Short mmCIF file of C-alpha atoms in Angstrom, two decimals:
data_model
loop_
_atom_site.label_atom_id
_atom_site.label_comp_id
_atom_site.label_asym_id
_atom_site.label_seq_id
_atom_site.Cartn_x
_atom_site.Cartn_y
_atom_site.Cartn_z
CA UNK Y 29 -10.47 -3.74 -31.22
CA UNK Y 30 -10.32 -6.47 -28.63
CA UNK Y 31 -12.42 -6.23 -25.54
CA UNK Y 32 -10.30 -4.76 -22.73
CA UNK Y 33 -10.99 -7.83 -20.65
CA UNK Y 34 -9.23 -9.92 -23.32
CA UNK Y 35 -6.16 -7.70 -23.63
CA UNK Y 36 -2.94 -9.35 -22.51
CA UNK Y 37 -0.82 -7.46 -19.96
CA UNK Y 38 2.84 -7.10 -20.96
CA UNK Y 39 5.23 -6.76 -18.01
CA UNK Y 40 8.80 -5.49 -18.35
CA UNK Y 41 11.14 -7.34 -15.97
CA UNK Y 42 14.37 -5.37 -15.60
CA UNK Y 43 17.34 -5.16 -13.26
CA UNK Y 44 21.12 -5.04 -13.31
CA UNK Y 45 23.23 -8.07 -14.22
CA UNK Y 46 22.93 -10.81 -11.63
CA UNK Y 47 20.02 -9.28 -9.75
CA UNK Y 48 17.93 -12.43 -10.16
CA UNK Y 49 15.57 -11.68 -13.06
CA UNK Y 50 15.73 -15.14 -14.60
CA UNK Y 51 15.35 -16.78 -11.19
CA UNK Y 52 12.25 -14.69 -10.58
CA UNK Y 53 10.83 -15.53 -14.01
CA UNK Y 54 11.44 -19.25 -13.46
CA UNK Y 55 9.64 -18.95 -10.13
CA UNK Y 56 6.65 -17.36 -11.87
CA UNK Y 57 6.59 -20.20 -14.38
CA UNK Y 58 6.58 -22.83 -11.64
CA UNK Y 59 3.93 -21.01 -9.61
CA UNK Y 60 1.63 -19.94 -12.44
CA UNK Y 61 -1.21 -22.32 -11.42
CA UNK Y 62 -2.57 -22.77 -14.92
CA UNK Y 63 -1.92 -19.24 -16.15
CA UNK Y 64 -0.36 -19.31 -19.61
CA UNK Y 65 2.75 -17.13 -19.76
CA UNK Y 66 4.52 -15.93 -22.89
CA UNK Y 67 8.07 -14.71 -22.47
CA UNK Y 68 10.48 -12.54 -24.43
CA UNK Y 69 13.77 -13.39 -22.78
CA UNK Y 70 17.28 -11.96 -22.48
CA UNK Y 71 18.68 -11.86 -26.03
CA UNK Y 72 15.19 -11.42 -27.40
CA UNK Y 73 14.00 -14.96 -27.79
CA UNK Y 74 10.30 -15.73 -27.57
CA UNK Y 75 8.52 -18.87 -26.45
CA UNK Y 76 5.05 -19.81 -25.26
CA UNK Y 77 4.87 -21.59 -21.92
CA UNK Y 78 1.90 -23.23 -20.24
CA UNK Y 79 1.53 -24.55 -16.71
CA UNK Y 80 3.09 -27.92 -17.58
CA UNK Y 81 6.26 -26.55 -19.15
CA UNK Y 82 9.49 -27.08 -17.22
CA UNK Y 83 10.99 -23.68 -16.43
CA UNK Y 84 14.46 -24.91 -17.31
CA UNK Y 85 13.49 -25.32 -20.96
CA UNK Y 86 13.24 -21.58 -21.34
CA UNK Y 87 16.96 -20.97 -21.78
CA UNK Y 88 17.21 -23.42 -24.69
CA UNK Y 89 14.62 -21.50 -26.68
CA UNK Y 90 16.17 -18.03 -26.83
CA UNK Y 91 17.22 -16.31 -30.04
CA UNK Y 92 20.30 -14.07 -29.79
CA UNK Y 93 20.34 -10.70 -31.50
CA UNK Y 94 24.02 -10.13 -30.74
CA UNK Y 95 24.30 -7.30 -28.25
CA UNK Y 96 21.63 -8.61 -25.90
CA UNK Y 97 20.26 -5.13 -25.19
CA UNK Y 98 16.59 -5.02 -26.13
CA UNK Y 99 16.30 -1.25 -26.19
CA UNK Y 100 19.13 -1.06 -28.78
CA UNK Y 101 18.48 -4.27 -30.71
CA UNK Y 102 14.93 -3.50 -31.80
CA UNK Y 103 12.52 -0.62 -32.27
CA UNK Y 104 8.80 -0.45 -31.54
CA UNK Y 105 7.82 -1.95 -34.89
CA UNK Y 106 10.18 -4.91 -34.45
CA UNK Y 107 8.89 -5.47 -30.94
CA UNK Y 108 5.39 -5.61 -32.42
CA UNK Y 109 6.48 -8.54 -34.61
CA UNK Y 110 7.24 -10.58 -31.49
CA UNK Y 111 4.13 -9.39 -29.70
CA UNK Y 112 1.98 -10.28 -32.71
CA UNK Y 113 3.37 -13.81 -32.56
CA UNK Y 114 2.68 -14.18 -28.85
CA UNK Y 115 -0.77 -12.56 -28.88
CA UNK Y 116 -2.30 -14.53 -31.74
CA UNK Y 117 -5.57 -16.09 -30.48
CA UNK Y 118 -4.30 -19.64 -30.93
CA UNK Y 119 -1.62 -19.05 -28.28
CA UNK Y 120 -4.26 -18.38 -25.60
CA UNK Y 121 -1.78 -16.50 -23.41
CA UNK Y 122 -2.81 -14.71 -20.23
CA UNK Y 123 0.30 -12.58 -19.65
CA UNK Y 124 3.59 -11.76 -21.40
CA UNK Y 125 6.84 -11.05 -19.55
CA UNK Y 126 9.72 -9.27 -21.26
CA UNK Y 127 12.92 -10.08 -19.40
CA UNK Y 128 15.30 -7.29 -20.34
CA UNK Y 129 19.05 -7.52 -20.56
CA UNK Y 130 20.85 -6.44 -17.42
CA UNK Y 131 22.25 -3.51 -19.40
CA UNK Y 132 19.00 -2.39 -21.03
CA UNK Y 133 17.34 0.98 -20.44
CA UNK Y 134 13.94 0.00 -19.00
CA UNK Y 135 12.51 3.45 -19.73
CA UNK Y 136 13.03 2.88 -23.46
CA UNK Y 137 11.33 -0.51 -23.31
CA UNK Y 138 8.31 1.03 -21.62
CA UNK Y 139 8.15 3.69 -24.32
CA UNK Y 140 8.23 0.99 -27.00
CA UNK Y 141 5.36 -0.83 -25.35
CA UNK Y 142 3.29 2.33 -25.11
CA UNK Y 143 4.02 2.99 -28.79
CA UNK Y 144 2.96 -0.52 -29.79
CA UNK Y 145 0.21 -0.73 -32.39
CA UNK Y 146 -0.92 -4.16 -31.18
CA UNK Y 147 -4.51 -3.77 -29.92
CA UNK Y 148 -4.35 -7.07 -28.04
CA UNK Y 149 -1.90 -5.88 -25.37
CA UNK Y 150 -1.98 -3.51 -22.43
CA UNK Y 151 0.98 -2.24 -20.44
CA UNK Y 152 1.42 -4.38 -17.33
CA UNK Y 153 4.07 -2.39 -15.49
CA UNK Y 154 7.84 -2.12 -15.05
CA UNK Y 155 9.27 -4.44 -12.41
CA UNK Y 156 12.83 -3.64 -11.35
CA UNK Y 157 14.79 -6.39 -9.56
CA UNK Y 158 17.49 -5.25 -7.12
CA UNK Y 159 20.25 -7.39 -5.64
CA UNK Y 160 20.13 -6.40 -1.98
CA UNK Y 161 23.62 -7.75 -1.30
CA UNK Y 162 25.26 -5.86 -4.18
CA UNK Y 163 23.12 -2.74 -4.48
CA UNK Y 164 25.52 -0.29 -2.82
CA UNK Y 165 28.45 -1.39 -4.99
CA UNK Y 166 26.32 -1.45 -8.13
CA UNK Y 167 24.94 2.03 -7.50
CA UNK Y 168 28.48 3.36 -7.00
CA UNK Y 169 29.64 1.92 -10.35
CA UNK Y 170 26.38 2.59 -12.20
CA UNK Y 171 24.52 5.56 -10.69
CA UNK Y 172 21.94 5.32 -13.50
CA UNK Y 173 20.32 2.51 -11.53
CA UNK Y 174 18.65 5.18 -9.41
CA UNK Y 175 16.99 6.52 -12.54
CA UNK Y 176 15.73 3.04 -13.36
CA UNK Y 177 14.23 2.71 -9.89
CA UNK Y 178 12.61 6.11 -10.28
CA UNK Y 179 10.44 4.90 -13.17
CA UNK Y 180 9.60 1.44 -11.78
CA UNK Y 181 6.08 0.43 -10.83
CA UNK Y 182 7.23 -2.37 -8.55
CA UNK Y 183 10.66 -3.00 -7.00
CA UNK Y 184 11.60 -6.55 -6.00
CA UNK Y 185 14.37 -6.35 -3.42
CA UNK Y 186 15.91 -9.76 -4.02
CA UNK Y 187 18.53 -11.82 -2.14
CA UNK Y 188 17.46 -10.36 1.20
CA UNK Y 189 18.62 -13.57 2.85
CA UNK Y 190 22.19 -12.37 2.27
CA UNK Y 191 21.75 -9.06 4.10
CA UNK Y 192 21.63 -8.36 7.84
CA UNK Y 193 18.30 -6.89 9.09
CA UNK Y 194 19.85 -3.52 9.98
CA UNK Y 195 21.52 -3.22 6.57
CA UNK Y 196 18.29 -4.23 4.86
CA UNK Y 197 16.34 -1.49 6.64
CA UNK Y 198 18.97 1.06 5.63
CA UNK Y 199 18.88 -0.18 2.05
CA UNK Y 200 15.12 0.11 1.79
CA UNK Y 201 15.28 3.66 3.10
CA UNK Y 202 17.92 4.55 0.51
CA UNK Y 203 16.10 3.26 -2.57
CA UNK Y 204 15.38 6.06 -5.01
CA UNK Y 205 11.82 5.02 -5.73
CA UNK Y 206 8.22 5.82 -4.92
CA UNK Y 207 7.08 2.40 -6.15
CA UNK Y 208 5.90 -0.49 -4.04
CA UNK Y 209 8.85 -2.48 -2.68
CA UNK Y 210 8.58 -6.21 -2.04
CA UNK Y 211 11.36 -8.25 -0.43
CA UNK Y 212 12.29 -11.70 -1.69
CA UNK Y 213 14.87 -14.47 -1.56
CA UNK Y 214 15.56 -16.59 -4.64
CA UNK Y 215 13.05 -14.50 -6.58
CA UNK Y 216 10.11 -15.94 -4.67
CA UNK Y 217 7.41 -13.32 -5.03
CA UNK Y 218 3.71 -14.08 -5.07
CA UNK Y 219 2.76 -14.33 -8.77
CA UNK Y 220 -0.51 -12.55 -8.07
CA UNK Y 221 1.45 -9.34 -7.83
CA UNK Y 222 2.13 -9.78 -11.55
CA UNK Y 223 -1.01 -11.41 -12.90
CA UNK Y 224 -4.39 -12.79 -11.89
CA UNK Y 225 -4.20 -16.55 -12.00
CA UNK Y 226 -6.79 -18.29 -14.10
CA UNK Y 227 -10.03 -19.01 -12.18
CA UNK Y 228 -10.71 -22.60 -11.16
CA UNK Y 229 -14.23 -22.16 -12.58
CA UNK Y 230 -15.32 -19.65 -15.19
CA UNK Y 231 -17.07 -16.55 -13.90
CA UNK Y 232 -17.97 -14.75 -17.08
CA UNK Y 233 -18.10 -11.00 -16.58
CA UNK Y 234 -17.14 -11.14 -12.92
CA UNK Y 235 -13.95 -9.86 -11.34
CA UNK Y 236 -12.22 -12.86 -9.76
CA UNK Y 237 -11.85 -11.57 -6.20
CA UNK Y 238 -11.63 -15.13 -4.89
CA UNK Y 239 -8.66 -15.82 -7.15
CA UNK Y 240 -6.84 -12.68 -6.08
CA UNK Y 241 -7.41 -13.17 -2.38
CA UNK Y 242 -7.62 -16.96 -1.96
CA UNK Y 243 -4.79 -18.12 0.28
CA UNK Y 244 -5.07 -21.86 0.13
CA UNK Y 245 -6.63 -22.85 -3.17
CA UNK Y 246 -6.04 -26.43 -4.20
CA UNK Y 247 -3.70 -27.07 -7.07
CA UNK Y 248 -0.90 -24.72 -5.97
CA UNK Y 249 2.00 -25.75 -8.17
CA UNK Y 250 4.72 -24.11 -6.06
CA UNK Y 251 6.75 -26.08 -3.58
CA UNK Y 252 5.99 -24.79 -0.10
CA UNK Y 253 9.32 -25.02 1.67
CA UNK Y 254 9.59 -21.27 1.72
CA UNK Y 255 6.51 -20.71 3.82
CA UNK Y 256 5.98 -24.00 5.64
CA UNK Y 257 2.73 -24.95 3.95
CA UNK Y 258 -0.62 -23.29 3.39
CA UNK Y 259 -1.62 -22.59 6.97
CA UNK Y 260 -2.78 -19.03 7.14
CA UNK Y 261 -2.43 -15.74 5.34
CA UNK Y 262 0.46 -14.36 7.37
CA UNK Y 263 2.78 -17.20 6.31
CA UNK Y 264 2.29 -16.67 2.58
CA UNK Y 265 4.51 -14.85 0.16
CA UNK Y 266 1.92 -12.14 -0.20
CA UNK Y 267 2.27 -11.22 3.46
CA UNK Y 268 4.58 -8.50 2.13
CA UNK Y 269 1.72 -6.62 0.53
CA UNK Y 270 -1.96 -5.95 1.07
CA UNK Y 271 -5.05 -6.32 -1.08
CA UNK Y 272 -8.14 -4.15 -0.77
CA UNK Y 273 -11.43 -5.31 -2.33
CA UNK Y 274 -14.06 -2.61 -2.82
CA UNK Y 275 -17.61 -3.03 -4.08
CA UNK Y 276 -20.49 -0.59 -4.32
CA UNK Y 277 -24.04 -1.07 -5.55
CA UNK Y 278 -24.36 2.72 -5.71
CA UNK Y 279 -22.65 4.39 -8.72
CA UNK Y 280 -19.37 6.23 -8.19
CA UNK Y 281 -18.95 9.93 -8.83
CA UNK Y 282 -16.47 10.34 -11.72
CA UNK Y 283 -14.86 13.50 -10.38
CA UNK Y 284 -14.38 12.02 -6.92
CA UNK Y 285 -12.88 8.85 -8.33
CA UNK Y 286 -10.47 10.80 -10.53
CA UNK Y 287 -9.41 12.89 -7.51
CA UNK Y 288 -8.63 9.62 -5.72
CA UNK Y 289 -6.71 8.19 -8.68
CA UNK Y 290 -4.74 11.40 -9.23
CA UNK Y 291 -3.54 11.33 -5.62
CA UNK Y 292 -3.18 7.57 -5.08
CA UNK Y 293 -0.43 6.86 -2.56
CA UNK Y 294 3.08 5.57 -3.09
CA UNK Y 295 3.27 1.82 -2.88
CA UNK Y 296 -0.14 1.25 -4.49
CA UNK Y 297 0.95 -0.97 -7.37
CA UNK Y 298 -2.18 -2.29 -9.08
CA UNK Y 299 -5.82 -1.33 -9.46
CA UNK Y 300 -8.17 -3.43 -11.54
CA UNK Y 301 -11.89 -3.80 -11.88
CA UNK Y 302 -15.11 -2.29 -13.20
CA UNK Y 303 -16.75 1.03 -12.37
CA UNK Y 304 -20.40 2.03 -12.62
CA UNK Y 305 -20.76 5.78 -13.18
CA UNK Y 306 -24.55 5.57 -13.13
CA UNK Y 307 -26.38 8.41 -14.85
CA UNK Y 308 -23.08 9.87 -16.12
CA UNK Y 309 -23.02 6.99 -18.64
CA UNK Y 310 -25.95 4.61 -18.11
CA UNK Y 311 -25.10 2.47 -21.15
CA UNK Y 312 -21.57 1.47 -20.19
CA UNK Y 313 -19.49 0.14 -17.37
CA UNK Y 314 -15.81 1.20 -17.33
CA UNK Y 315 -13.03 -1.32 -16.90
CA UNK Y 316 -10.20 0.26 -14.92
CA UNK Y 317 -6.57 -0.80 -15.29
CA UNK Y 318 -3.82 0.96 -13.35
CA UNK Y 319 -0.20 -0.09 -12.80
CA UNK Y 320 1.98 2.36 -10.92
CA UNK Y 321 1.16 5.72 -12.49
CA UNK Y 322 -0.21 4.17 -15.69
CA UNK Y 323 -3.97 4.49 -15.99
CA UNK Y 324 -6.52 3.48 -18.57
CA UNK Y 325 -10.33 3.24 -18.75
CA UNK Y 326 -12.31 1.25 -21.30
CA UNK Y 327 -16.08 1.75 -21.66
CA UNK Y 328 -18.01 -1.37 -22.59
CA UNK Y 329 -21.76 -2.10 -22.69
CA UNK Y 330 -23.21 -3.64 -19.57
CA UNK Y 331 -23.61 -7.41 -20.02
CA UNK Y 332 -27.23 -8.39 -20.38
CA UNK Y 333 -28.83 -9.32 -17.09
CA UNK Y 334 -25.79 -8.47 -14.96
CA UNK Y 335 -26.29 -6.56 -11.75
CA UNK Y 336 -24.78 -3.09 -11.96
CA UNK Y 337 -22.09 -2.44 -9.39
CA UNK Y 338 -18.54 -1.20 -9.06
CA UNK Y 339 -15.91 -3.83 -8.21
CA UNK Y 340 -12.26 -2.94 -7.63
CA UNK Y 341 -9.17 -4.69 -6.31
CA UNK Y 342 -6.19 -2.65 -5.12
CA UNK Y 343 -2.78 -4.22 -4.40
CA UNK Y 344 0.24 -2.56 -2.86
CA UNK Y 345 3.06 -2.69 -0.35
CA UNK Y 346 3.15 -0.41 2.67
CA UNK Y 347 -0.34 0.93 1.98
CA UNK Y 348 -2.97 1.95 4.53
CA UNK Y 349 -5.83 -0.39 3.60
CA UNK Y 350 -8.49 1.15 5.90
CA UNK Y 351 -7.64 4.63 4.59
CA UNK Y 352 -8.00 3.45 0.99
CA UNK Y 353 -11.36 1.86 1.78
CA UNK Y 354 -12.52 5.11 3.36
CA UNK Y 355 -11.34 7.15 0.36
CA UNK Y 356 -13.13 4.85 -2.06
CA UNK Y 357 -16.29 4.99 0.02
CA UNK Y 358 -16.07 8.76 -0.35
CA UNK Y 359 -16.25 8.31 -4.14
CA UNK Y 360 -19.78 6.90 -3.94
CA UNK Y 361 -22.23 9.33 -5.53
CA UNK Y 362 -24.40 11.27 -3.12
CA UNK Y 363 -27.02 11.81 -5.85
CA UNK Y 364 -26.87 8.69 -8.03
CA UNK Y 365 -30.15 9.36 -9.82
CA UNK Y 366 -29.24 12.85 -10.96
CA UNK Y 367 -27.60 13.33 -14.35
CA UNK Y 368 -24.30 15.15 -13.71
CA UNK Y 369 -22.99 18.02 -15.78
CA UNK Y 370 -21.45 17.12 -19.15
CA UNK Y 371 -17.94 17.92 -17.96
CA UNK Y 372 -18.15 15.48 -15.03
CA UNK Y 373 -16.71 12.67 -17.17
CA UNK Y 374 -13.92 14.68 -18.76
CA UNK Y 375 -11.29 13.44 -16.32
CA UNK Y 376 -12.24 9.81 -17.01
CA UNK Y 377 -12.43 10.23 -20.78
CA UNK Y 378 -8.90 11.62 -20.80
CA UNK Y 379 -7.73 8.06 -20.12
CA UNK Y 380 -9.95 6.34 -22.69
CA UNK Y 381 -7.99 5.55 -25.87
CA UNK Y 382 -9.54 6.65 -29.13
CA UNK Y 383 -11.21 3.84 -31.09
CA UNK Y 384 -9.28 2.63 -34.09
CA UNK Y 385 -11.00 3.61 -37.33
CA UNK Y 386 -9.03 4.04 -40.57
CA UNK Y 387 -11.85 6.22 -41.90
CA UNK Y 388 -10.95 8.83 -39.29
CA UNK Y 389 -8.03 9.92 -41.42
CA UNK Y 390 -8.32 10.74 -45.09
CA UNK Y 391 -4.74 9.61 -45.72
CA UNK Y 392 -5.41 6.18 -44.27
CA UNK Y 393 -3.29 6.82 -41.18
CA UNK Y 394 -5.17 6.30 -37.92
CA UNK Y 395 -5.34 9.28 -35.65
CA UNK Y 396 -3.16 9.19 -32.59
CA UNK Y 397 -4.89 7.87 -29.51
CA UNK Y 398 -5.97 10.24 -26.82
CA UNK Y 399 -3.94 10.70 -23.68
CA UNK Y 400 -4.26 7.53 -21.65
CA UNK Y 401 -1.00 6.99 -19.82
CA UNK Y 402 0.67 8.76 -16.93
CA UNK Y 403 4.07 7.49 -15.84
CA UNK Y 404 6.65 8.88 -13.45
CA UNK Y 405 9.71 10.75 -14.58
CA UNK Y 406 10.08 11.60 -18.21
CA UNK Y 407 8.13 8.69 -19.62
CA UNK Y 408 4.90 9.50 -21.37
#
């Protein structure tokens, strides 16, 4: 089983026809800053793309499966064939984006990802793109779009430049979603909402806070016409959301942290980092990966010589950053040196997948993983 830190997030990019999915994906490719992106696009074509690849080449490398609807064209095992190709070590990819057909059922694609047997991937969230100028008409013709929004982890409200401010405010209020909502024009959304860009220098074993929060790092590959240059945080694309960085040299209480995670607010899109549970498990640190309502922990031995601390980054839109910081501070253990009761870790372990071991099953079939994912609606 791959180390959780080496697992590749797989993001589903969905949205009705013409909403701007391909435009958004091309923007991510131009603004990836060295991050290697693999894409499964439209009619289920796959291609590896690095930072030097021209985004326009993507369309010439697709493979049509006829009906163009991913959720109907393939099943979970067939999807694994494409994921196996993209996740082979030689590809050295950092993230994979599945751009769904405009007529696909995103809920089914998420289910296929969660059913994947590829140990090198981790679910990276469902991003639903909405055409702000056409949403009312689209919802009237296709009311199922509200169901799609209901299971999204992040909603990109695109083409906002074509909508009057009053109409945009009404539209946002009418969206049938509890997910974070980010506004954009021409699909220009900060790529760090989707993936952590590759560090300029290697920091083995450290969470790259500087890379998540750096506003003016050299080497930005994106043209800056849309925000007038790198002159301050408020002018950047990520002004539409907030990041909270939390560190603690005192171990966290597992029950308190789970209470926080179980009640995390709407709009909190991503949580990533490492947690020290102290005496509850002195041998391991726990990598934490959450997207929307999806949650997973991975225990891993503490790296030799590394200082023990909890480090978390939280990203969302419309969140109360000071309140989140206060809630996380309340998760710090009041008695870090005391060994807690055995059941203290039960809530955490519920979201730790079972290790793969063919010997676990006499028939050679691996046992089904433990419960590790919570998603809104009927997904799960």
